[in-house]
Amino acid sequence: MIKKSYDIVIVGGGPAGLNAAINSADKDVKVAVFEKDREIGIPVRCAEATSEEALKKYAFIDENSICTPYNKFEFVAPNKTSVEMDAESMRGFVLDRKIFEQSLARKAAQKGVEIFTRAHVLGIENDNHPLVKVLYNGEQLQVNCQLVIAADGIESRSALDFGIDTTLSLKDSEPCYQMTLVNMDIPGDTLQFLFSSEFAPGGYLWIFPKSNNMANVGLGLNGSLKKQASPRELLERFVEANFPQATMVNSTAGGVASAKNLNELVKDNFMVIGDAGRMTNGLTGGGISTALASGKFAGKKAREAILEGDTSVKKLKEFEKYWNKNIGKDYRRFYHLKEAMFKVKDEDFNNLAAKFENVPPEKVTVTKLFTTLLKRKPSLILDVTKVFAGL
Amino acid sequence: MKSSFQILEILKWQEKKMIKWDQNRCDLCGLCVCVCPENVFEMFEKYLTIDQDKCINCEKCSIICPVTALSIQSKEAVND
């Protein structure tokens, strides 16, 4: 058995964990990241779109990882009527996530972070300080540390070791399936969202371009509405009917937590971030920006805690409060909107699209779309305005 | 409150049922790990470990699986 010691151990080398590492490590704070896969960045279970603002605010823009920039949205109703929206203020990039995560890893390594791949965390004991047991290259490592940050994704079990219940209800789980298709003829600057109770009950289909010729095409549906056909079968049918000329170069299954973030994000010597903390946008399922944001906030607070020698729950609660004040608040509103969207029927989408069909793209806003869609729910309209108008 | 008869029925049924994992279909997405209320599943490298004894047959895993890799079947079928 090999013994090691760090100030901070991060479980999981995705965007949340690596960004936490970048923001906590330097010569005074020793950080290790344990990633169970053999390479940083794989497998990619993601539609790969994220906003420019989030990248700038919480991490950095890595030109090499950009497949294509987007500045338009297109919403397609079940009857195929579409509404185009000029989304210059929400513009962003469809990334190559593998390249992006590897550039995060390089940055972390330059700050002195030690990254272990093929390192499977078996369990964490937490008496006075955490003891992390890791299976690495066929050997067991015993890793002592002051603080553990769990960034081990949707399948996280680390939080359980600290007594945090992470179980998701079916209605807060979105089973998804995605294919990367080539020989597509699509606008490279537009993210398309398609609504259909046939293909994606309680969710949506997405077509996110990686170029004019290639796109991530996927669907996610609400777990409580899943019927006989699986997301894979539904997507196969959709692609067959709509893109018979396309060739699949990659396919992946995945899950999104469309939940509110966990009530408890910290314990003594412990923080949980990213998908593991259920920090996804419940409405869109987007999780890259929240992973980066939670990584940054948690990393900075973890560093402060180590330097002050106080990793108590009282100290770490400052992260939880900061999160809830800055992002969690909006995300609880997204969650309420998701619940409302759940009751929207195909005909409501069709009516909405008909109303906006001839409105020029620069006049369409997300706020207008939602307020029209939810006009029978005045209590939610305030939420819509607050979230999308940035109030 | 369940009657003792109902409990006995459930136990008898549980006795007969198990989770069957189809490794060839599974993409290791981890959604079953999240929805399981009894923490039956754990992902380990290319495997999904299943603690059958903890299973309460709620079937959430088989409902949620995006690729129908999990099903609840009779013990005989699973052991085949």
Short mmCIF file of C-alpha atoms in Angstrom, two decimals:
data_model
loop_
_atom_site.label_atom_id
_atom_site.label_comp_id
_atom_site.label_asym_id
_atom_site.label_seq_id
_atom_site.Cartn_x
_atom_site.Cartn_y
_atom_site.Cartn_z
CA MET A 1 0.00 0.00 0.00
CA ILE A 2 1.26 3.45 -0.96
CA LYS A 3 0.59 6.44 1.27
CA LYS A 4 0.26 9.94 -0.08
CA SER A 5 -0.70 13.27 1.35
CA TYR A 6 -2.22 16.43 -0.12
CA ASP A 7 -4.09 19.45 1.19
CA ILE A 8 -7.00 18.96 -1.19
CA VAL A 9 -8.19 15.83 -2.99
CA ILE A 10 -10.54 16.31 -5.92
CA VAL A 11 -12.55 13.30 -7.05
CA GLY A 12 -13.23 13.54 -10.78
CA GLY A 13 -11.30 15.24 -13.59
CA GLY A 14 -14.11 16.88 -15.56
CA PRO A 15 -14.67 20.62 -15.98
CA ALA A 16 -15.83 21.09 -12.37
CA GLY A 17 -12.99 19.19 -10.75
CA LEU A 18 -10.26 20.61 -12.98
CA ASN A 19 -11.50 24.17 -12.53
CA ALA A 20 -11.58 23.66 -8.75
CA ALA A 21 -7.98 22.44 -9.02
CA ILE A 22 -6.91 25.47 -11.08
CA ASN A 23 -8.47 27.83 -8.56
CA SER A 24 -7.11 26.20 -5.42
CA ALA A 25 -3.57 25.06 -6.17
CA ASP A 26 -0.21 26.77 -5.95
CA LYS A 27 3.04 26.20 -4.10
CA ASP A 28 1.31 26.60 -0.71
CA VAL A 29 -1.69 24.39 -1.44
CA LYS A 30 -1.07 20.87 -2.71
CA VAL A 31 -3.87 19.45 -4.82
CA ALA A 32 -4.46 16.06 -6.44
CA VAL A 33 -7.16 15.10 -8.95
CA PHE A 34 -8.25 11.46 -9.26
CA GLU A 35 -9.99 10.59 -12.54
CA LYS A 36 -11.36 7.10 -13.08
CA ASP A 37 -11.04 7.10 -16.89
CA ARG A 38 -7.74 6.50 -18.59
CA GLU A 39 -7.67 9.91 -20.23
CA ILE A 40 -8.95 13.36 -19.32
CA GLY A 41 -11.89 14.36 -21.50
CA ILE A 42 -13.40 10.99 -22.33
CA PRO A 43 -16.10 9.83 -22.69
CA VAL A 44 -17.95 12.96 -23.86
CA ARG A 45 -21.55 12.67 -22.70
CA CYS A 46 -22.52 16.17 -23.65
CA ALA A 47 -24.09 18.31 -26.36
CA GLU A 48 -21.01 20.55 -25.93
CA ALA A 49 -22.57 24.03 -26.24
CA THR A 50 -21.79 26.73 -23.71
CA SER A 51 -21.94 30.50 -23.56
CA GLU A 52 -18.98 32.76 -24.22
CA GLU A 53 -19.86 34.76 -21.12
CA ALA A 54 -19.62 31.70 -18.84
CA LEU A 55 -16.28 30.63 -20.30
CA LYS A 56 -14.83 34.13 -19.86
CA LYS A 57 -16.25 34.58 -16.39
CA TYR A 58 -15.39 31.21 -14.88
CA ALA A 59 -12.53 29.82 -16.97
CA PHE A 60 -10.98 30.96 -20.26
CA ILE A 61 -11.55 30.70 -23.98
CA ASP A 62 -9.38 28.07 -25.56
CA GLU A 63 -9.46 28.70 -29.34
CA ASN A 64 -8.36 25.15 -30.14
CA SER A 65 -11.40 23.68 -28.44
CA ILE A 66 -13.97 25.72 -30.40
CA CYS A 67 -15.79 23.79 -33.12
CA THR A 68 -18.11 26.60 -34.11
CA PRO A 69 -19.44 29.85 -32.62
CA TYR A 70 -23.23 30.32 -32.46
CA ASN A 71 -25.35 33.44 -32.13
CA LYS A 72 -28.81 32.24 -33.15
CA PHE A 73 -31.41 29.95 -31.64
CA GLU A 74 -34.17 28.20 -33.52
CA PHE A 75 -37.15 26.71 -31.73
CA VAL A 76 -39.18 24.18 -33.69
CA ALA A 77 -42.75 23.32 -32.67
CA PRO A 78 -44.14 19.79 -33.00
CA ASN A 79 -45.83 20.76 -36.32
CA LYS A 80 -42.39 21.92 -37.56
CA THR A 81 -43.23 25.64 -37.50
CA SER A 82 -40.06 27.32 -36.38
CA VAL A 83 -39.20 30.50 -34.54
CA GLU A 84 -35.79 32.04 -35.06
CA MET A 85 -34.17 34.14 -32.41
CA ASP A 86 -31.21 36.43 -32.63
CA ALA A 87 -29.14 35.41 -29.62
CA GLU A 88 -26.15 37.71 -29.93
CA SER A 89 -26.32 38.52 -26.22
CA MET A 90 -26.36 34.79 -25.37
CA ARG A 91 -23.80 33.78 -27.96
CA GLY A 92 -21.38 30.98 -27.32
CA PHE A 93 -19.53 28.03 -28.75
CA VAL A 94 -20.06 24.40 -29.54
CA LEU A 95 -16.90 22.95 -28.09
CA ASP A 96 -14.79 19.90 -28.58
CA ARG A 97 -15.03 18.97 -24.94
CA LYS A 98 -12.16 16.56 -24.97
CA ILE A 99 -9.78 19.27 -26.18
CA PHE A 100 -11.30 21.77 -23.75
CA GLU A 101 -10.89 19.50 -20.74
CA GLN A 102 -7.35 18.64 -21.73
CA SER A 103 -6.51 22.33 -21.84
CA LEU A 104 -8.03 22.71 -18.35
CA ALA A 105 -5.87 19.78 -17.25
CA ARG A 106 -2.72 21.39 -18.68
CA LYS A 107 -3.49 24.61 -16.88
CA ALA A 108 -4.05 22.71 -13.63
CA ALA A 109 -0.78 20.83 -14.09
CA GLN A 110 1.07 24.11 -14.66
CA LYS A 111 -0.23 25.24 -11.27
CA GLY A 112 1.31 22.18 -9.67
CA VAL A 113 -1.77 19.96 -9.50
CA GLU A 114 -1.05 16.24 -9.65
CA ILE A 115 -3.48 14.45 -11.96
CA PHE A 116 -3.98 10.71 -11.74
CA THR A 117 -5.94 8.94 -14.47
CA ARG A 118 -7.23 5.39 -14.19
CA ALA A 119 -7.54 6.20 -10.51
CA HIS A 120 -10.73 4.81 -9.04
CA VAL A 121 -11.79 6.21 -5.66
CA LEU A 122 -13.03 3.23 -3.66
CA GLY A 123 -14.29 5.13 -0.66
CA ILE A 124 -13.60 7.96 1.74
CA GLU A 125 -13.33 7.75 5.53
CA ASN A 126 -13.73 10.94 7.48
CA ASP A 127 -12.70 10.74 11.11
CA ASN A 128 -10.65 13.82 12.00
CA HIS A 129 -9.59 14.38 8.44
CA PRO A 130 -10.46 12.55 5.22
CA LEU A 131 -8.68 9.38 4.17
CA VAL A 132 -9.30 8.62 0.50
CA LYS A 133 -8.78 5.07 -0.74
CA VAL A 134 -7.85 4.91 -4.40
CA LEU A 135 -7.20 2.00 -6.72
CA TYR A 136 -4.47 3.20 -9.04
CA ASN A 137 -2.64 0.98 -11.52
CA GLY A 138 -3.64 -2.11 -9.60
CA GLU A 139 -2.37 -0.77 -6.28
CA GLN A 140 -4.20 0.75 -3.38
CA LEU A 141 -3.27 4.29 -2.45
CA GLN A 142 -4.16 5.71 0.96
CA VAL A 143 -4.41 9.44 0.51
CA ASN A 144 -4.53 11.75 3.51
CA CYS A 145 -5.90 15.24 3.03
CA GLN A 146 -7.60 18.16 4.77
CA LEU A 147 -10.45 18.56 2.32
CA VAL A 148 -12.23 16.53 -0.35
CA ILE A 149 -14.02 18.13 -3.29
CA ALA A 150 -16.42 15.70 -4.99
CA ALA A 151 -16.72 16.42 -8.71
CA ASP A 152 -17.42 12.87 -9.77
CA GLY A 153 -20.36 13.57 -12.01
CA ILE A 154 -23.91 12.38 -12.09
CA GLU A 155 -22.95 8.87 -10.92
CA SER A 156 -21.23 10.33 -7.83
CA ARG A 157 -21.01 8.15 -4.78
CA SER A 158 -18.53 10.29 -2.83
CA ALA A 159 -21.23 12.49 -1.32
CA LEU A 160 -22.83 9.34 0.13
CA ASP A 161 -19.66 8.72 2.15
CA PHE A 162 -20.30 12.06 3.83
CA GLY A 163 -23.95 11.33 4.53
CA ILE A 164 -25.45 13.46 1.75
CA ASP A 165 -28.41 11.86 -0.01
CA THR A 166 -27.99 12.24 -3.77
CA THR A 167 -30.87 10.04 -4.95
CA LEU A 168 -32.77 11.53 -7.89
CA SER A 169 -36.48 11.07 -8.44
CA LEU A 170 -37.57 9.86 -11.89
CA LYS A 171 -39.17 13.22 -12.66
CA ASP A 172 -35.86 14.98 -11.98
CA SER A 173 -33.87 12.61 -14.21
CA GLU A 174 -33.58 12.98 -17.95
CA PRO A 175 -32.40 9.93 -19.85
CA CYS A 176 -30.69 11.13 -23.04
CA TYR A 177 -29.17 9.74 -26.19
CA GLN A 178 -26.99 11.59 -28.69
CA MET A 179 -25.39 10.89 -32.04
CA THR A 180 -22.73 12.91 -33.78
CA LEU A 181 -23.77 13.00 -37.42
CA VAL A 182 -21.78 13.87 -40.54
CA ASN A 183 -23.19 14.76 -44.00
CA MET A 184 -25.62 17.20 -42.48
CA ASP A 185 -26.60 20.41 -44.19
CA ILE A 186 -27.24 22.82 -41.35
CA PRO A 187 -26.51 26.44 -40.42
CA GLY A 188 -23.28 26.41 -38.42
CA ASP A 189 -24.27 29.40 -36.29
CA THR A 190 -27.63 28.19 -34.95
CA LEU A 191 -28.56 25.99 -32.00
CA GLN A 192 -31.81 24.21 -32.80
CA PHE A 193 -34.28 23.05 -30.14
CA LEU A 194 -37.20 20.86 -31.21
CA PHE A 195 -40.24 20.09 -29.10
CA SER A 196 -42.29 16.96 -29.61
CA SER A 197 -44.26 14.76 -27.27
CA GLU A 198 -43.65 11.91 -29.68
CA PHE A 199 -39.85 11.98 -29.58
CA ALA A 200 -39.05 13.83 -26.38
CA PRO A 201 -41.96 13.87 -23.90
CA GLY A 202 -41.21 16.37 -21.14
CA GLY A 203 -37.89 17.27 -22.76
CA TYR A 204 -36.57 18.34 -26.17
CA LEU A 205 -34.42 17.35 -29.11
CA TRP A 206 -31.31 19.31 -29.93
CA ILE A 207 -29.28 19.85 -33.09
CA PHE A 208 -26.04 21.60 -32.16
CA PRO A 209 -23.70 22.20 -35.11
CA LYS A 210 -20.03 21.34 -34.91
CA SER A 211 -19.68 22.75 -38.43
CA ASN A 212 -22.00 23.20 -41.44
CA ASN A 213 -21.62 19.52 -42.08
CA MET A 214 -21.52 17.91 -38.65
CA ALA A 215 -23.74 18.14 -35.57
CA ASN A 216 -24.55 16.68 -32.19
CA VAL A 217 -28.12 15.48 -32.53
CA GLY A 218 -29.76 14.20 -29.38
CA LEU A 219 -32.81 14.02 -27.23
CA GLY A 220 -33.64 13.95 -23.57
CA LEU A 221 -36.97 13.15 -22.06
CA ASN A 222 -38.45 13.29 -18.62
CA GLY A 223 -37.81 10.13 -16.63
CA SER A 224 -41.35 9.98 -15.29
CA LEU A 225 -42.78 10.08 -18.84
CA LYS A 226 -40.54 7.45 -20.33
CA LYS A 227 -42.62 4.82 -22.07
CA GLN A 228 -41.73 1.65 -23.87
CA ALA A 229 -39.35 3.15 -26.41
CA SER A 230 -35.93 4.06 -25.07
CA PRO A 231 -34.21 7.36 -25.95
CA ARG A 232 -31.91 5.41 -28.26
CA GLU A 233 -34.81 3.94 -30.22
CA LEU A 234 -36.58 7.31 -30.38
CA LEU A 235 -33.47 9.04 -31.69
CA GLU A 236 -32.84 6.32 -34.26
CA ARG A 237 -36.40 6.86 -35.55
CA PHE A 238 -36.01 10.64 -35.59
CA VAL A 239 -32.71 10.55 -37.47
CA GLU A 240 -33.99 7.99 -39.96
CA ALA A 241 -37.00 10.20 -40.73
CA ASN A 242 -35.21 13.56 -40.80
CA PHE A 243 -31.58 12.96 -41.81
CA PRO A 244 -31.55 9.76 -43.89
CA GLN A 245 -28.39 10.96 -45.68
CA ALA A 246 -26.40 11.42 -42.46
CA THR A 247 -23.69 9.09 -41.20
CA MET A 248 -23.18 8.55 -37.51
CA VAL A 249 -19.61 8.84 -36.25
CA ASN A 250 -20.30 8.67 -32.54
CA SER A 251 -23.16 7.81 -30.20
CA THR A 252 -23.57 8.03 -26.48
CA ALA A 253 -26.16 7.59 -23.76
CA GLY A 254 -26.27 9.95 -20.86
CA GLY A 255 -28.24 11.28 -17.96
CA VAL A 256 -29.03 14.79 -16.88
CA ALA A 257 -30.21 15.75 -13.41
CA SER A 258 -32.96 18.30 -13.97
CA ALA A 259 -33.16 18.86 -10.24
CA LYS A 260 -32.56 21.70 -7.85
CA ASN A 261 -29.00 21.56 -6.57
CA LEU A 262 -28.45 19.49 -3.42
CA ASN A 263 -29.61 21.16 -0.22
CA GLU A 264 -26.30 20.41 1.41
CA LEU A 265 -23.23 21.20 -0.66
CA VAL A 266 -20.73 21.05 2.21
CA LYS A 267 -19.89 19.00 5.30
CA ASP A 268 -16.85 19.06 7.56
CA ASN A 269 -13.84 18.66 5.22
CA PHE A 270 -16.09 18.16 2.19
CA MET A 271 -17.59 20.03 -0.75
CA VAL A 272 -19.63 18.75 -3.69
CA ILE A 273 -19.77 20.52 -7.08
CA GLY A 274 -20.88 20.17 -10.71
CA ASP A 275 -23.17 17.34 -11.79
CA ALA A 276 -22.39 15.52 -8.54
CA GLY A 277 -24.03 18.43 -6.69
CA ARG A 278 -26.92 18.36 -9.19
CA MET A 279 -25.89 21.82 -10.40
CA THR A 280 -27.40 21.58 -13.86
CA ASN A 281 -29.83 24.02 -15.41
CA GLY A 282 -33.08 22.16 -14.82
CA LEU A 283 -34.72 23.80 -17.81
CA THR A 284 -32.08 23.25 -20.50
CA GLY A 285 -30.01 20.49 -18.94
CA GLY A 286 -26.90 22.60 -19.54
CA GLY A 287 -24.10 21.85 -17.12
CA ILE A 288 -20.75 23.08 -18.48
CA SER A 289 -21.10 26.63 -17.19
CA THR A 290 -22.31 25.52 -13.75
CA ALA A 291 -19.53 22.97 -13.52
CA LEU A 292 -16.97 25.69 -14.25
CA ALA A 293 -18.65 28.21 -11.94
CA SER A 294 -18.98 25.81 -9.01
CA GLY A 295 -15.40 24.67 -9.59
CA LYS A 296 -14.15 28.23 -9.46
CA PHE A 297 -16.15 29.23 -6.39
CA ALA A 298 -15.35 26.01 -4.52
CA GLY A 299 -11.68 26.09 -5.50
CA LYS A 300 -11.21 29.63 -4.21
CA LYS A 301 -13.01 28.88 -0.95
CA ALA A 302 -11.15 25.61 -0.49
CA ARG A 303 -7.83 27.41 -0.92
CA GLU A 304 -8.84 30.00 1.65
CA ALA A 305 -9.94 27.26 4.06
CA ILE A 306 -6.60 25.43 3.75
CA LEU A 307 -4.55 28.60 4.24
CA GLU A 308 -6.63 29.50 7.31
CA GLY A 309 -6.43 25.93 8.61
CA ASP A 310 -10.20 25.76 8.95
CA THR A 311 -12.06 23.21 6.83
CA SER A 312 -15.06 23.00 9.14
CA VAL A 313 -18.58 22.95 7.77
CA LYS A 314 -19.02 26.46 9.19
CA LYS A 315 -16.21 27.82 7.04
CA LEU A 316 -17.22 25.86 3.92
CA LYS A 317 -20.83 27.05 4.24
CA GLU A 318 -19.52 30.34 2.83
CA PHE A 319 -19.23 28.53 -0.52
CA GLU A 320 -22.77 27.20 -0.27
CA LYS A 321 -24.12 30.66 0.54
CA TYR A 322 -22.15 32.27 -2.27
CA TRP A 323 -23.38 29.65 -4.72
CA ASN A 324 -27.02 30.04 -3.71
CA LYS A 325 -26.85 33.82 -3.81
CA ASN A 326 -25.14 34.05 -7.21
CA ILE A 327 -26.39 31.07 -9.19
CA GLY A 328 -28.56 28.73 -7.10
CA LYS A 329 -31.29 31.34 -6.87
CA ASP A 330 -31.74 31.56 -10.66
CA TYR A 331 -31.45 27.82 -10.96
CA ARG A 332 -34.34 27.30 -8.55
CA ARG A 333 -36.37 29.49 -10.91
CA PHE A 334 -35.26 27.41 -13.90
CA TYR A 335 -36.48 24.37 -12.00
CA HIS A 336 -39.93 25.91 -11.48
CA LEU A 337 -40.06 26.76 -15.19
CA LYS A 338 -39.16 23.20 -16.04
CA GLU A 339 -42.04 21.97 -13.91
CA ALA A 340 -44.37 24.36 -15.73
CA MET A 341 -43.03 23.29 -19.14
CA PHE A 342 -43.96 19.78 -18.18
CA LYS A 343 -47.63 20.69 -18.55
CA VAL A 344 -47.23 22.43 -21.92
CA LYS A 345 -48.87 20.41 -24.69
CA ASP A 346 -47.91 20.04 -28.35
CA GLU A 347 -50.72 22.37 -29.41
CA ASP A 348 -49.46 25.07 -27.04
CA PHE A 349 -46.05 24.92 -28.75
CA ASN A 350 -47.74 25.02 -32.17
CA ASN A 351 -49.80 28.06 -31.18
CA LEU A 352 -46.75 29.78 -29.80
CA ALA A 353 -44.77 29.16 -32.97
CA ALA A 354 -47.67 30.44 -35.11
CA LYS A 355 -47.71 33.66 -33.11
CA PHE A 356 -43.99 34.27 -33.55
CA GLU A 357 -43.61 32.83 -37.04
CA ASN A 358 -43.48 36.22 -38.74
CA VAL A 359 -41.75 38.14 -35.99
CA PRO A 360 -38.24 39.11 -37.14
CA PRO A 361 -35.49 37.15 -35.26
CA GLU A 362 -34.06 40.27 -33.62
CA LYS A 363 -37.43 41.00 -32.02
CA VAL A 364 -37.80 37.53 -30.47
CA THR A 365 -36.54 37.08 -26.93
CA VAL A 366 -36.62 34.14 -24.55
CA THR A 367 -38.60 36.26 -22.11
CA LYS A 368 -41.28 36.98 -24.74
CA LEU A 369 -41.50 33.30 -25.71
CA PHE A 370 -41.90 32.12 -22.15
CA THR A 371 -44.33 34.80 -21.09
CA THR A 372 -46.53 33.93 -24.08
CA LEU A 373 -46.24 30.22 -23.43
CA LEU A 374 -47.01 30.52 -19.72
CA LYS A 375 -49.53 33.34 -19.84
CA ARG A 376 -51.97 31.29 -17.82
CA LYS A 377 -49.40 31.09 -15.05
CA PRO A 378 -48.82 34.72 -14.07
CA SER A 379 -46.83 33.74 -10.99
CA LEU A 380 -44.13 32.24 -13.23
CA ILE A 381 -43.91 35.18 -15.57
CA LEU A 382 -42.10 37.13 -12.89
CA ASP A 383 -39.60 34.27 -12.62
CA VAL A 384 -39.11 34.25 -16.40
CA THR A 385 -38.46 37.97 -16.43
CA LYS A 386 -36.07 37.77 -13.49
CA VAL A 387 -34.06 34.96 -15.02
CA PHE A 388 -33.84 36.04 -18.64
CA ALA A 389 -33.90 39.79 -18.27
CA GLY A 390 -31.16 39.55 -15.67
CA LEU A 391 -33.08 41.35 -12.94
CA MET B 1 -49.50 -0.01 6.42
CA LYS B 2 -49.08 -3.30 4.63
CA SER B 3 -50.65 -6.46 6.02
CA SER B 4 -48.39 -9.35 6.87
CA PHE B 5 -49.92 -11.22 3.96
CA GLN B 6 -48.93 -8.45 1.54
CA ILE B 7 -45.42 -8.34 2.97
CA LEU B 8 -45.15 -12.09 2.53
CA GLU B 9 -46.29 -11.73 -1.09
CA ILE B 10 -43.70 -9.01 -1.72
CA LEU B 11 -40.98 -11.12 -0.17
CA LYS B 12 -41.99 -14.10 -2.25
CA TRP B 13 -41.91 -11.97 -5.39
CA GLN B 14 -38.57 -10.42 -4.49
CA GLU B 15 -37.20 -13.87 -3.96
CA LYS B 16 -37.95 -14.63 -7.59
CA LYS B 17 -36.77 -11.36 -9.20
CA MET B 18 -33.34 -9.98 -9.96
CA ILE B 19 -31.81 -7.15 -11.94
CA LYS B 20 -30.37 -8.29 -15.22
CA TRP B 21 -27.60 -6.17 -16.71
CA ASP B 22 -26.89 -6.41 -20.43
CA GLN B 23 -23.27 -5.36 -20.69
CA ASN B 24 -23.41 -5.21 -24.48
CA ARG B 25 -26.10 -2.54 -24.41
CA CYS B 26 -24.82 -0.58 -21.42
CA ASP B 27 -23.03 2.72 -22.14
CA LEU B 28 -22.04 3.27 -18.47
CA CYS B 29 -23.90 6.58 -18.27
CA GLY B 30 -24.56 6.20 -14.54
CA LEU B 31 -28.21 7.18 -14.50
CA CYS B 32 -29.18 3.96 -12.68
CA VAL B 33 -26.69 4.85 -9.94
CA CYS B 34 -28.50 8.17 -9.36
CA VAL B 35 -32.09 6.99 -9.30
CA CYS B 36 -31.59 3.87 -7.17
CA PRO B 37 -32.93 4.62 -3.68
CA GLU B 38 -30.95 1.75 -2.15
CA ASN B 39 -27.54 2.39 -3.75
CA VAL B 40 -27.54 -0.99 -5.39
CA PHE B 41 -25.28 0.10 -8.26
CA GLU B 42 -21.70 1.17 -8.48
CA MET B 43 -19.65 1.71 -11.61
CA PHE B 44 -16.24 0.17 -11.60
CA GLU B 45 -14.14 0.55 -14.73
CA LYS B 46 -16.12 -1.14 -17.52
CA TYR B 47 -18.47 -2.85 -15.10
CA LEU B 48 -21.62 -2.05 -13.27
CA THR B 49 -21.62 -3.80 -9.92
CA ILE B 50 -25.07 -4.75 -8.66
CA ASP B 51 -25.75 -5.62 -5.04
CA GLN B 52 -28.83 -7.78 -5.68
CA ASP B 53 -29.48 -8.26 -1.95
CA LYS B 54 -30.18 -4.57 -1.47
CA CYS B 55 -32.65 -4.36 -4.38
CA ILE B 56 -36.25 -3.59 -3.44
CA ASN B 57 -37.59 -4.15 -6.98
CA CYS B 58 -38.75 -0.58 -7.47
CA GLU B 59 -37.74 -0.92 -11.15
CA LYS B 60 -36.61 2.71 -11.39
CA CYS B 61 -33.31 1.60 -12.93
CA SER B 62 -34.96 -0.31 -15.73
CA ILE B 63 -37.42 2.54 -16.36
CA ILE B 64 -34.71 5.22 -16.57
CA CYS B 65 -32.04 3.34 -18.57
CA PRO B 66 -31.64 5.17 -21.93
CA VAL B 67 -30.52 2.02 -23.74
CA THR B 68 -32.64 -0.71 -22.07
CA ALA B 69 -29.60 -2.39 -20.59
CA LEU B 70 -31.36 -3.13 -17.29
CA SER B 71 -34.39 -5.29 -16.76
CA ILE B 72 -36.05 -6.98 -13.83
CA GLN B 73 -36.31 -10.68 -14.52
CA SER B 74 -36.77 -13.98 -12.78
CA LYS B 75 -33.71 -15.42 -11.10
CA GLU B 76 -33.59 -18.28 -13.57
CA ALA B 77 -33.42 -15.86 -16.53
CA VAL B 78 -30.64 -13.80 -14.94
CA ASN B 79 -28.54 -16.85 -14.12
CA ASP B 80 -28.86 -18.20 -17.64
#
